[in-house]
């Protein structure tokens, strides 16, 4: 089934305890579409960049089967830029600099060829922009998944609340879930989010795995214990891309299949953190992915006899 | 198979965001033996209390099948006392007061009837005392499990390092594992601990579950996502008691059985936090335990198709 992804395509400059980068390619939608490309080739991107964005990267996306007809390239403008520095624990980071550039007045255009999309991934960007994409689709997709962040919970709360009513799945991290609901318990937070609209809630806990909530059911997917995390940038987006990519591939949105989708998403995220930026998820093989998923099975399987 | 547990039997005074208690019964060995009592009735305790310790509680332990022949009651002395206050996140706490009392010169006596024990649980207390118990056994138990804490890592490091060489399984929390090894990654920490002696390492992550490391294998057991944690005191000891109790019951120390033991330990711990102190684990039914374990299965089971 076809997947439509909207979100930022950006330049990032990163500093971790292991090193630093100059401007490299980043952005939520970049990680999502790359990750999803290992599951579905009907993979459509809506985003905006400036004319400083390298054409070679657009070709790289295309070679992964990502349709960039919906990627606007604004002449004379600059691509969104974010730079951040991770603390020693790699779980927390400071934003060093943000240049909104083309994102400041991003008006997402949905090409006619995208209109039949069944799976919609609203990657992290302003809720008003995310909502516009839903409104510009002629028919409602089968599944709408939303990612958001602390910034929008703070500065665009009414927009976010309006958007939440329209989506099926919310993907947030534990801090965002708590911030959104004012509940410390993630069980209570998920229940409260489900009253806001999305009937399925995924709470990412980084190195501690992810929780899936739907009706009275909870599923817990572990994160793979890693010797070292090189760069966590994009891990959440890569997770989301694997999740919705797997659902689009299998076209099955049952709870049991969402469990599998979360395992695949977690496997994709575990690759992402091994190198700077999106480098590690640019060239994965199916064998590598299958082997990583089997590590998740070994990690969490037990029999009661 | 028979289980021998050594550790503190104590009075605690607790304050959590939900309320506070006067002196109630606590101590590592109390939680461990109570938890293990749901799995094995050959359950022997070595500990020390003062004559202020209520006889009714000793009868309660006996009624759970706990043999208290090795529980010394020191006339004219007082029981070990600890009081603590939990922060709002329930993950961190401050020690308000410690009165060592009878623990100051505890000389553990192992009754002859305990000598055939196959499973030895060294509940948290000074490493030198824990080591004495091993030395006072005529033959080495089949499995020795050690729990310790940050205090001993700091003030009794040489004793602890000598003890580690003698044990099979170390149970610590994530912070303790990092403190002991100076490694942030739990994978690296576990590998380093395995060079110190114990060939099996369990790292407890509280609400984030527990990891089991042995050779090149890792198993992850989730914690049950709870609506509320009423009082975390004793949860780690209750976990350890369920773990070794299940192993003693089944007399199978294979990796696969240790996985099951960790699930049972996690289930027992999930009861413990529901009420103050040991209240909730005083009167559990087998049905309640079985049902809780089946919740763990539902929580983490997935099929890849």
Coordinates of C-alpha atoms in Angstrom, one line a residue:
Chain A
X1 CA 0.0 0.0 0.0
X2 CA 1.1 3.5 -0.6
X3 CA 2.7 5.6 2.1
X4 CA 2.8 9.4 2.3
X5 CA 5.2 11.1 4.7
X6 CA 5.4 14.7 5.6
X7 CA 8.0 16.4 7.8
X8 CA 11.3 18.2 7.7
X9 CA 14.1 17.5 5.4
X10 CA 17.0 19.4 6.9
X11 CA 20.6 20.0 7.6
X12 CA 21.9 19.0 11.0
X13 CA 25.2 19.7 12.7
X14 CA 25.7 17.3 15.6
X15 CA 28.1 17.0 18.5
X16 CA 28.2 13.8 20.6
X17 CA 30.8 12.6 23.1
X18 CA 32.2 10.6 20.1
X19 CA 32.8 13.5 17.7
X20 CA 31.1 16.2 15.7
X21 CA 29.8 16.7 12.2
X22 CA 29.6 19.6 9.8
X23 CA 26.3 20.1 8.1
X24 CA 24.9 16.7 7.3
X25 CA 21.5 15.6 5.9
X26 CA 18.8 15.2 8.6
X27 CA 15.2 16.0 9.2
X28 CA 12.3 13.8 10.4
X29 CA 11.0 13.0 7.0
X30 CA 14.4 12.0 5.7
X31 CA 14.8 9.4 8.4
X32 CA 11.2 8.2 8.1
X33 CA 11.2 7.7 4.3
X34 CA 14.6 6.1 4.3
X35 CA 13.6 3.7 7.1
X36 CA 10.2 2.9 5.4
X37 CA 11.9 2.4 2.1
X38 CA 13.1 -1.0 3.3
X39 CA 9.4 -2.1 3.6
X40 CA 7.5 -0.3 0.8
X41 CA 8.5 1.1 -2.5
X42 CA 5.3 3.2 -2.8
X43 CA 6.8 5.8 -0.6
X44 CA 5.9 9.4 -1.2
X45 CA 7.4 12.5 0.4
X46 CA 6.0 15.9 1.0
X47 CA 8.6 18.4 2.3
X48 CA 10.4 21.6 1.4
X49 CA 14.1 22.5 1.0
X50 CA 16.1 25.4 -0.2
X51 CA 18.3 25.4 -3.3
X52 CA 21.3 24.8 -1.1
X53 CA 20.1 21.2 -0.7
X54 CA 22.3 18.7 -2.6
X55 CA 20.6 17.2 -5.7
X56 CA 22.7 14.1 -5.0
X57 CA 20.7 13.5 -1.8
X58 CA 17.4 13.8 -3.7
X59 CA 18.8 11.2 -6.1
X60 CA 19.8 9.0 -3.1
X61 CA 16.2 9.2 -1.8
X62 CA 14.9 8.3 -5.3
X63 CA 17.3 5.4 -5.5
X64 CA 15.7 4.1 -2.3
X65 CA 12.3 4.3 -4.1
X66 CA 11.2 7.5 -2.4
X67 CA 9.0 9.6 -4.7
X68 CA 10.1 13.3 -4.3
X69 CA 7.4 14.9 -6.6
X70 CA 6.1 16.5 -3.4
X71 CA 9.5 17.9 -2.4
X72 CA 9.5 21.6 -3.0
X73 CA 12.9 23.1 -3.8
X74 CA 12.7 26.9 -3.1
X75 CA 15.1 28.9 -5.2
X76 CA 17.0 31.6 -3.3
X77 CA 16.0 30.1 0.0
X78 CA 17.8 28.0 2.5
X79 CA 17.1 24.6 4.0
X80 CA 16.0 24.2 7.6
X81 CA 19.0 23.9 9.8
X82 CA 19.3 22.4 13.4
X83 CA 22.4 21.9 15.4
X84 CA 22.5 20.1 18.7
X85 CA 24.9 18.8 21.3
X86 CA 24.3 15.6 23.3
X87 CA 25.2 15.2 26.9
X88 CA 27.4 12.4 28.1
X89 CA 24.5 10.1 28.9
X90 CA 23.3 10.4 25.2
X91 CA 19.8 10.6 26.5
X92 CA 19.6 14.4 26.7
X93 CA 20.7 17.1 24.3
X94 CA 20.8 20.9 24.0
X95 CA 19.7 22.7 20.8
X96 CA 22.6 24.9 19.9
X97 CA 21.0 26.7 16.9
X98 CA 17.8 26.6 14.8
X99 CA 17.4 28.3 11.4
X100 CA 13.8 27.8 10.2
X101 CA 14.6 29.1 6.7
X102 CA 12.1 27.4 4.3
X103 CA 10.1 25.9 7.1
X104 CA 9.0 29.4 8.2
X105 CA 6.2 29.5 5.7
X106 CA 6.0 25.9 4.4
X107 CA 2.8 25.3 2.5
X108 CA 2.7 21.6 1.8
X109 CA 1.6 20.6 -1.7
X110 CA 0.2 17.1 -2.2
X111 CA 0.7 16.0 -5.9
X112 CA -2.2 14.3 -7.6
X113 CA -0.2 11.1 -7.8
X114 CA -0.1 10.9 -3.9
X115 CA -3.9 11.2 -3.5
X116 CA -4.5 7.4 -3.2
X117 CA -2.3 7.0 -0.2
X118 CA -3.6 4.6 2.4
X119 CA -1.0 5.3 5.1
X120 CA -0.1 8.8 6.2
X121 CA 2.9 9.6 8.4
X122 CA 2.8 13.0 9.9
X123 CA 6.5 13.5 10.8
X124 CA 7.4 16.1 13.3
X125 CA 6.7 19.6 12.2
X126 CA 4.2 22.3 13.2
X127 CA 0.7 20.8 13.9
X128 CA -1.0 23.3 11.6
X129 CA 1.1 22.1 8.7
X130 CA 0.5 18.5 9.5
X131 CA -3.3 19.2 9.6
X132 CA -3.2 21.0 6.2
X133 CA -1.9 17.7 4.6
X134 CA -4.9 15.8 6.0
X135 CA -7.2 18.5 4.6
X136 CA -5.6 18.4 1.2
X137 CA -6.2 14.7 0.7
X138 CA -9.4 13.9 -1.2
X139 CA -10.1 10.9 1.0
X140 CA -9.1 9.9 4.5
X141 CA -6.2 7.4 4.6
X142 CA -6.7 4.1 6.2
X143 CA -4.2 5.0 9.0
X144 CA -2.9 8.3 10.1
X145 CA 0.2 8.3 12.4
X146 CA 1.3 11.5 14.1
X147 CA 4.7 12.3 15.6
X148 CA 5.1 15.5 17.6
X149 CA 7.5 17.1 20.1
X150 CA 7.7 19.1 23.3
X151 CA 8.0 22.4 21.3
X152 CA 4.6 22.0 19.8
X153 CA 3.0 20.9 23.0
X154 CA 4.2 24.2 24.5
X155 CA 3.8 26.7 21.7
X156 CA 1.0 25.3 19.5
X157 CA -1.2 23.4 22.0
X158 CA -4.6 24.3 20.5
X159 CA -3.4 23.4 17.0
X160 CA -2.1 20.1 18.4
X161 CA -5.3 19.3 20.2
X162 CA -7.3 19.9 17.0
X163 CA -5.0 17.7 15.1
X164 CA -5.1 14.9 17.7
X165 CA -8.8 14.5 17.0
X166 CA -8.0 13.5 13.4
X167 CA -5.3 10.9 13.8
X168 CA -5.3 7.1 14.6
X169 CA -1.9 6.7 16.2
X170 CA 0.2 9.1 18.3
X171 CA 4.0 8.4 18.6
X172 CA 5.7 10.3 21.4
X173 CA 8.4 9.8 23.9
X174 CA 7.8 9.4 27.6
X175 CA 8.6 13.0 28.5
X176 CA 6.3 14.3 25.8
X177 CA 3.5 11.9 26.9
X178 CA 3.9 13.3 30.5
X179 CA 4.0 16.9 29.3
X180 CA 0.9 16.5 27.1
X181 CA -1.2 14.9 29.8
X182 CA 0.3 16.1 33.1
X183 CA 0.3 12.4 34.2
X184 CA 3.5 10.8 35.5
X185 CA 2.3 7.2 35.0
X186 CA 2.6 6.3 31.3
X187 CA -0.5 4.0 31.7
X188 CA -2.5 7.0 32.8
X189 CA -0.9 9.2 30.2
X190 CA -1.8 6.8 27.4
X191 CA -5.4 6.5 28.6
X192 CA -5.7 10.3 28.7
X193 CA -4.2 10.7 25.2
X194 CA -6.8 8.2 23.9
X195 CA -9.5 10.6 25.1
X196 CA -7.9 13.3 23.0
X197 CA -8.4 11.4 19.7
X198 CA -5.8 8.7 18.8
X199 CA -7.1 5.3 19.7
X200 CA -3.6 3.9 19.6
X201 CA -0.7 5.4 21.5
X202 CA 3.0 4.5 21.2
X203 CA 5.3 5.8 23.9
X204 CA 9.0 5.6 23.1
X205 CA 11.4 5.2 26.0
X206 CA 14.7 5.3 24.1
X207 CA 17.1 2.7 25.5
X208 CA 14.2 1.4 27.6
X209 CA 12.1 0.3 24.6
X210 CA 8.6 1.3 23.6
X211 CA 5.0 0.7 24.8
X212 CA 2.0 0.3 22.6
X213 CA -1.5 1.0 24.0
X214 CA -4.8 0.2 22.4
X215 CA -8.1 -0.3 24.2
X216 CA -7.2 -2.3 27.3
X217 CA -4.2 -3.9 25.7
X218 CA -0.5 -3.1 26.3
X219 CA 2.5 -4.4 24.4
X220 CA 6.0 -3.7 25.4
X221 CA 8.9 -3.9 22.9
X222 CA 12.4 -3.8 24.3
X223 CA 15.2 -1.8 22.9
X224 CA 18.2 -3.8 21.9
X225 CA 20.9 -3.4 24.7
X226 CA 23.8 -1.8 22.8
X227 CA 27.5 -1.6 23.7
X228 CA 27.5 1.9 22.5
X229 CA 25.2 4.5 21.1
X230 CA 27.1 6.6 18.6
X231 CA 24.5 9.2 17.7
X232 CA 20.8 9.0 18.7
X233 CA 19.7 11.7 16.2
X234 CA 16.8 10.4 14.1
X235 CA 16.3 7.2 16.0
X236 CA 12.7 8.1 16.9
X237 CA 11.9 9.0 13.2
X238 CA 13.6 5.8 12.0
X239 CA 11.5 3.9 14.5
X240 CA 8.3 5.6 13.1
X241 CA 9.4 4.9 9.5
X242 CA 9.9 1.2 10.2
X243 CA 6.6 1.0 12.0
X244 CA 4.5 2.6 9.3
X245 CA 6.5 1.1 6.5
X246 CA 5.9 -2.4 7.9
X247 CA 2.2 -1.6 8.2
X248 CA 2.0 -0.2 4.7
X249 CA 3.8 -3.3 3.3
X250 CA 1.5 -5.8 5.1
X251 CA -1.6 -3.6 4.9
X252 CA -2.8 -5.0 8.3
X253 CA -3.5 -2.6 11.1
X254 CA -4.5 -5.2 13.7
X255 CA -3.0 -5.0 17.2
X256 CA -1.0 -8.2 16.5
X257 CA 0.5 -6.7 13.4
X258 CA 1.2 -3.4 15.1
X259 CA 3.3 -5.4 17.6
X260 CA 5.4 -6.8 14.7
X261 CA 5.6 -3.3 13.2
X262 CA 7.0 -1.9 16.5
X263 CA 9.6 -4.7 16.6
X264 CA 10.7 -3.8 13.0
X265 CA 10.7 -0.1 13.9
X266 CA 12.9 -0.8 16.9
X267 CA 15.2 -2.9 14.8
X268 CA 15.6 0.0 12.3
X269 CA 16.2 2.5 15.1
X270 CA 18.9 0.2 16.6
X271 CA 20.8 0.6 13.3
X272 CA 20.3 4.3 13.1
X273 CA 22.2 5.0 16.4
X274 CA 25.3 3.1 15.2
X275 CA 26.6 6.0 13.1
X276 CA 26.2 9.7 12.7
X277 CA 23.0 10.9 11.2
X278 CA 21.3 8.7 8.6
X279 CA 24.5 7.1 7.4
X280 CA 23.8 3.7 8.8
X281 CA 20.3 3.4 7.3
X282 CA 21.4 4.5 3.8
X283 CA 22.7 1.0 2.9
X284 CA 21.1 -1.8 4.8
X285 CA 20.5 -5.3 3.4
X286 CA 17.4 -7.4 4.0
X287 CA 19.6 -10.0 5.7
X288 CA 20.9 -7.4 8.2
X289 CA 17.3 -6.4 9.0
X290 CA 16.1 -9.9 9.4
X291 CA 19.1 -10.8 11.6
X292 CA 18.5 -7.8 13.8
X293 CA 14.8 -8.7 14.2
X294 CA 15.7 -12.2 15.2
X295 CA 17.9 -10.7 17.9
X296 CA 14.7 -9.0 19.3
X297 CA 13.0 -12.3 19.3
X298 CA 15.8 -14.0 21.2
X299 CA 16.0 -11.0 23.6
X300 CA 12.4 -11.2 24.8
X301 CA 11.1 -14.7 24.1
X302 CA 10.4 -17.0 27.0
X303 CA 8.2 -20.0 27.5
X304 CA 6.4 -20.8 30.7
X305 CA 6.6 -24.6 30.1
Chain B
X1 CA 15.2 -27.9 46.8
X2 CA 16.1 -26.0 50.0
X3 CA 16.8 -22.3 50.0
X4 CA 18.8 -20.4 52.5
X5 CA 18.4 -16.6 52.7
X6 CA 20.6 -14.2 54.7
X7 CA 20.0 -10.5 55.0
X8 CA 18.4 -7.8 57.1
X9 CA 15.2 -8.2 59.0
X10 CA 14.3 -4.7 60.1
X11 CA 11.9 -1.9 61.0
X12 CA 11.3 0.7 58.3
X13 CA 9.5 4.0 58.4
X14 CA 8.5 5.2 55.0
X15 CA 7.2 8.3 53.4
X16 CA 6.0 8.4 49.9
X17 CA 3.9 11.0 48.0
X18 CA 0.9 8.8 49.0
X19 CA 1.4 8.8 52.8
X20 CA 3.7 7.8 55.5
X21 CA 4.0 4.9 57.9
X22 CA 5.2 4.4 61.5
X23 CA 7.7 1.6 62.1
X24 CA 6.7 -1.3 59.9
X25 CA 8.4 -4.6 59.2
X26 CA 11.0 -4.5 56.5
X27 CA 14.5 -5.7 55.6
X28 CA 15.9 -7.4 52.5
X29 CA 15.6 -11.0 54.0
X30 CA 12.0 -10.4 55.0
X31 CA 10.9 -9.5 51.5
X32 CA 13.1 -12.3 50.0
X33 CA 11.8 -15.1 52.2
X34 CA 8.1 -13.9 51.9
X35 CA 8.4 -13.8 48.1
X36 CA 10.2 -17.1 47.9
X37 CA 7.6 -18.7 50.2
X38 CA 5.1 -18.8 47.3
X39 CA 7.5 -21.1 45.4
X40 CA 9.3 -23.2 48.0
X41 CA 8.4 -24.3 51.5
X42 CA 12.0 -25.4 52.2
X43 CA 12.8 -21.8 53.0
X44 CA 15.5 -21.1 55.7
X45 CA 16.3 -17.7 57.1
X46 CA 19.5 -16.4 58.7
X47 CA 19.2 -13.0 60.3
X48 CA 19.3 -11.1 63.5
X49 CA 16.7 -8.9 65.4
X50 CA 16.4 -7.3 68.8
X51 CA 13.9 -8.2 71.4
X52 CA 11.7 -5.3 70.2
X53 CA 10.8 -7.4 67.2
X54 CA 7.2 -8.7 67.4
X55 CA 6.8 -12.4 67.9
X56 CA 3.7 -12.2 65.8
X57 CA 5.8 -11.4 62.8
X58 CA 8.0 -14.3 63.4
X59 CA 4.9 -16.5 63.5
X60 CA 3.7 -14.9 60.3
X61 CA 7.0 -15.9 58.6
X62 CA 6.6 -19.4 60.0
X63 CA 3.1 -19.6 58.7
X64 CA 4.5 -18.8 55.3
X65 CA 6.8 -21.8 55.7
X66 CA 9.9 -19.8 56.6
X67 CA 12.2 -21.7 59.0
X68 CA 13.4 -19.1 61.5
X69 CA 15.8 -21.4 63.5
X70 CA 18.6 -19.2 62.1
X71 CA 16.9 -16.0 63.2
X72 CA 18.8 -14.7 66.3
X73 CA 16.8 -12.6 68.8
X74 CA 19.2 -10.5 70.8
X75 CA 17.8 -9.8 74.3
X76 CA 18.3 -6.2 75.4
X77 CA 19.2 -5.0 71.9
X78 CA 17.2 -3.3 69.2
X79 CA 16.3 -4.3 65.6
X80 CA 17.9 -2.6 62.6
X81 CA 16.0 0.6 61.7
X82 CA 15.8 2.5 58.4
X83 CA 13.7 5.4 57.4
X84 CA 13.4 6.9 54.0
X85 CA 11.5 9.4 52.0
X86 CA 10.7 9.0 48.3
X87 CA 10.8 11.8 45.8
X88 CA 7.8 12.5 43.6
X89 CA 9.1 10.4 40.8
X90 CA 9.2 7.4 43.2
X91 CA 12.4 6.3 41.5
X92 CA 14.7 8.2 43.9
X93 CA 14.7 8.4 47.7
X94 CA 16.6 9.9 50.6
X95 CA 17.6 8.0 53.6
X96 CA 16.3 9.9 56.6
X97 CA 17.8 7.8 59.4
X98 CA 19.7 4.6 59.9
X99 CA 20.1 2.8 63.3
X100 CA 22.3 -0.2 62.8
X101 CA 21.6 -1.7 66.3
X102 CA 21.9 -5.5 66.1
X103 CA 23.4 -5.3 62.6
X104 CA 26.5 -3.6 64.0
X105 CA 28.1 -6.9 65.1
X106 CA 25.9 -9.5 63.3
X107 CA 27.6 -12.8 63.4
X108 CA 25.5 -15.1 61.2
X109 CA 24.9 -18.6 62.6
X110 CA 23.9 -21.4 60.2
X111 CA 21.9 -24.1 62.0
X112 CA 22.9 -27.7 61.2
X113 CA 19.4 -28.2 59.6
X114 CA 20.3 -25.6 57.0
X115 CA 23.5 -27.3 55.9
X116 CA 22.0 -29.1 53.0
X117 CA 20.8 -26.0 51.2
X118 CA 21.2 -26.0 47.5
X119 CA 20.2 -22.4 46.8
X120 CA 21.8 -19.6 48.7
X121 CA 20.4 -16.0 48.5
X122 CA 22.8 -13.4 49.9
X123 CA 20.3 -10.6 50.6
X124 CA 21.7 -7.1 50.9
X125 CA 24.0 -6.6 53.9
X126 CA 27.7 -6.1 54.5
X127 CA 29.8 -8.2 52.0
X128 CA 31.9 -9.6 54.9
X129 CA 28.8 -11.0 56.6
X130 CA 27.6 -12.4 53.3
X131 CA 30.9 -14.1 52.8
X132 CA 30.9 -15.6 56.3
X133 CA 27.7 -17.5 55.5
X134 CA 29.4 -19.1 52.4
X135 CA 32.3 -20.1 54.6
X136 CA 30.1 -21.6 57.3
X137 CA 28.4 -24.0 54.9
X138 CA 30.0 -27.5 54.8
X139 CA 29.5 -27.8 51.0
X140 CA 29.0 -25.2 48.3
X141 CA 25.4 -24.7 47.3
X142 CA 24.4 -25.4 43.7
X143 CA 23.7 -21.7 43.1
X144 CA 24.7 -18.6 45.0
X145 CA 22.9 -15.3 44.2
X146 CA 24.2 -12.0 45.6
X147 CA 22.4 -8.7 46.0
X148 CA 24.4 -5.7 47.1
X149 CA 24.0 -1.9 47.0
X150 CA 25.8 1.4 46.4
X151 CA 26.9 1.7 50.0
X152 CA 29.0 -1.4 49.9
X153 CA 30.4 -0.6 46.5
X154 CA 31.7 2.6 48.2
X155 CA 32.8 1.6 51.7
X156 CA 33.5 -2.1 51.4
X157 CA 34.9 -2.5 47.9
X158 CA 37.7 -5.0 48.7
X159 CA 35.3 -7.2 50.7
X160 CA 32.8 -7.0 47.8
X161 CA 35.4 -7.9 45.2
X162 CA 36.5 -10.9 47.2
X163 CA 32.9 -12.0 47.6
X164 CA 32.1 -11.6 43.9
X165 CA 34.7 -14.3 43.1
X166 CA 32.5 -16.8 45.1
X167 CA 29.1 -16.2 43.6
X168 CA 27.2 -17.4 40.5
X169 CA 24.7 -14.6 40.0
X170 CA 24.9 -10.9 40.9
X171 CA 21.6 -8.9 41.1
X172 CA 22.1 -5.1 41.0
X173 CA 20.3 -2.1 39.7
X174 CA 21.5 -0.1 36.8
X175 CA 23.1 2.6 38.8
X176 CA 24.9 0.1 41.0
X177 CA 26.1 -1.8 37.9
X178 CA 27.5 1.5 36.5
X179 CA 29.1 2.4 39.8
X180 CA 30.7 -1.0 40.2
X181 CA 32.2 -1.0 36.7
X182 CA 32.6 2.7 35.7
X183 CA 30.8 1.7 32.5
X184 CA 27.7 3.6 31.3
X185 CA 26.6 0.9 28.8
X186 CA 24.9 -1.9 30.7
X187 CA 26.1 -4.4 28.1
X188 CA 29.7 -3.3 28.9
X189 CA 29.0 -3.2 32.6
X190 CA 27.6 -6.8 32.6
X191 CA 30.6 -8.0 30.7
X192 CA 33.0 -6.4 33.2
X193 CA 31.1 -7.9 36.1
X194 CA 31.4 -11.3 34.6
X195 CA 35.2 -10.9 34.7
X196 CA 34.8 -10.2 38.5
X197 CA 33.3 -13.6 39.2
X198 CA 29.6 -14.1 38.7
X199 CA 28.9 -15.8 35.4
X200 CA 25.3 -14.5 35.4
X201 CA 24.4 -10.9 35.9
X202 CA 20.9 -9.5 36.4
X203 CA 20.5 -5.7 36.1
X204 CA 17.3 -4.3 37.5
X205 CA 16.0 -1.2 35.9
X206 CA 12.9 -0.6 38.1
X207 CA 9.9 0.5 36.0
X208 CA 12.0 -0.3 32.9
X209 CA 12.3 -4.0 33.6
X210 CA 15.4 -6.2 34.0
X211 CA 18.2 -7.6 31.9
X212 CA 19.7 -11.1 32.3
X213 CA 23.3 -11.6 30.9
X214 CA 25.0 -15.0 30.6
X215 CA 27.8 -15.8 28.2
X216 CA 26.9 -14.0 25.0
X217 CA 23.1 -14.2 25.7
X218 CA 20.9 -11.4 26.8
X219 CA 17.3 -11.7 28.0
X220 CA 15.1 -8.7 28.7
X221 CA 12.1 -8.9 31.0
X222 CA 9.7 -6.0 31.0
X223 CA 8.2 -4.5 34.1
X224 CA 4.5 -4.4 34.1
X225 CA 3.3 -0.8 33.3
X226 CA 1.4 0.2 36.4
X227 CA -1.2 3.0 36.9
X228 CA 0.5 3.9 40.1
X229 CA 3.3 2.8 42.3
X230 CA 2.3 3.1 45.9
X231 CA 5.6 2.2 47.6
X232 CA 8.7 0.8 45.9
X233 CA 10.3 -0.3 49.1
X234 CA 11.4 -4.0 48.9
X235 CA 10.5 -4.4 45.2
X236 CA 14.1 -5.4 44.4
X237 CA 14.3 -7.9 47.2
X238 CA 10.8 -9.3 46.3
X239 CA 12.1 -9.7 42.7
X240 CA 15.2 -11.6 44.0
X241 CA 13.0 -13.8 46.3
X242 CA 10.7 -14.7 43.4
X243 CA 13.7 -15.4 41.2
X244 CA 15.6 -17.7 43.5
X245 CA 12.4 -19.2 44.9
X246 CA 11.3 -20.3 41.4
X247 CA 14.8 -21.7 40.7
X248 CA 14.8 -23.6 44.0
X249 CA 11.3 -25.0 43.3
X250 CA 12.1 -26.1 39.8
X251 CA 15.8 -27.0 40.6
X252 CA 16.8 -26.0 37.1
X253 CA 19.5 -23.4 36.6
X254 CA 19.5 -23.4 32.8
X255 CA 19.3 -20.0 31.0
X256 CA 15.8 -20.8 29.8
X257 CA 14.6 -21.4 33.3
X258 CA 16.3 -18.3 34.6
X259 CA 14.2 -16.4 32.1
X260 CA 11.1 -17.8 33.6
X261 CA 12.4 -17.1 37.1
X262 CA 12.9 -13.5 36.2
X263 CA 9.4 -13.2 34.9
X264 CA 8.1 -14.7 38.2
X265 CA 10.4 -12.4 40.2
X266 CA 9.0 -9.4 38.2
X267 CA 5.5 -10.5 38.8
X268 CA 6.1 -10.7 42.6
X269 CA 7.7 -7.2 42.5
X270 CA 4.7 -5.8 40.7
X271 CA 2.6 -6.9 43.7
X272 CA 5.0 -5.5 46.3
X273 CA 4.7 -1.9 45.1
X274 CA 0.9 -1.8 45.3
X275 CA 0.9 -1.3 49.1
X276 CA 3.2 -0.1 51.9
X277 CA 6.0 -2.3 52.9
X278 CA 5.5 -6.1 52.6
X279 CA 1.7 -5.8 53.1
X280 CA 0.7 -6.9 49.6
X281 CA 3.0 -9.9 49.5
X282 CA 1.8 -11.3 52.9
X283 CA -1.4 -12.8 51.5
X284 CA -1.2 -13.6 47.8
X285 CA -3.0 -16.5 46.2
X286 CA -1.5 -18.8 43.5
X287 CA -4.3 -17.6 41.2
X288 CA -3.2 -14.0 41.6
X289 CA 0.4 -14.9 40.8
X290 CA -0.6 -17.0 37.8
X291 CA -2.8 -14.3 36.5
X292 CA -0.1 -11.7 36.9
X293 CA 2.5 -13.9 35.1
X294 CA 0.0 -14.3 32.3
X295 CA -0.1 -10.5 32.0
X296 CA 3.7 -10.5 31.4
X297 CA 3.2 -13.0 28.7
X298 CA 0.5 -10.8 27.0
X299 CA 2.7 -7.8 27.5
X300 CA 5.8 -9.1 25.6
X301 CA 4.7 -11.9 23.3
X302 CA 4.7 -11.3 19.6
X303 CA 4.8 -13.6 16.6
X304 CA 6.7 -12.8 13.4
X305 CA 4.2 -14.7 11.2

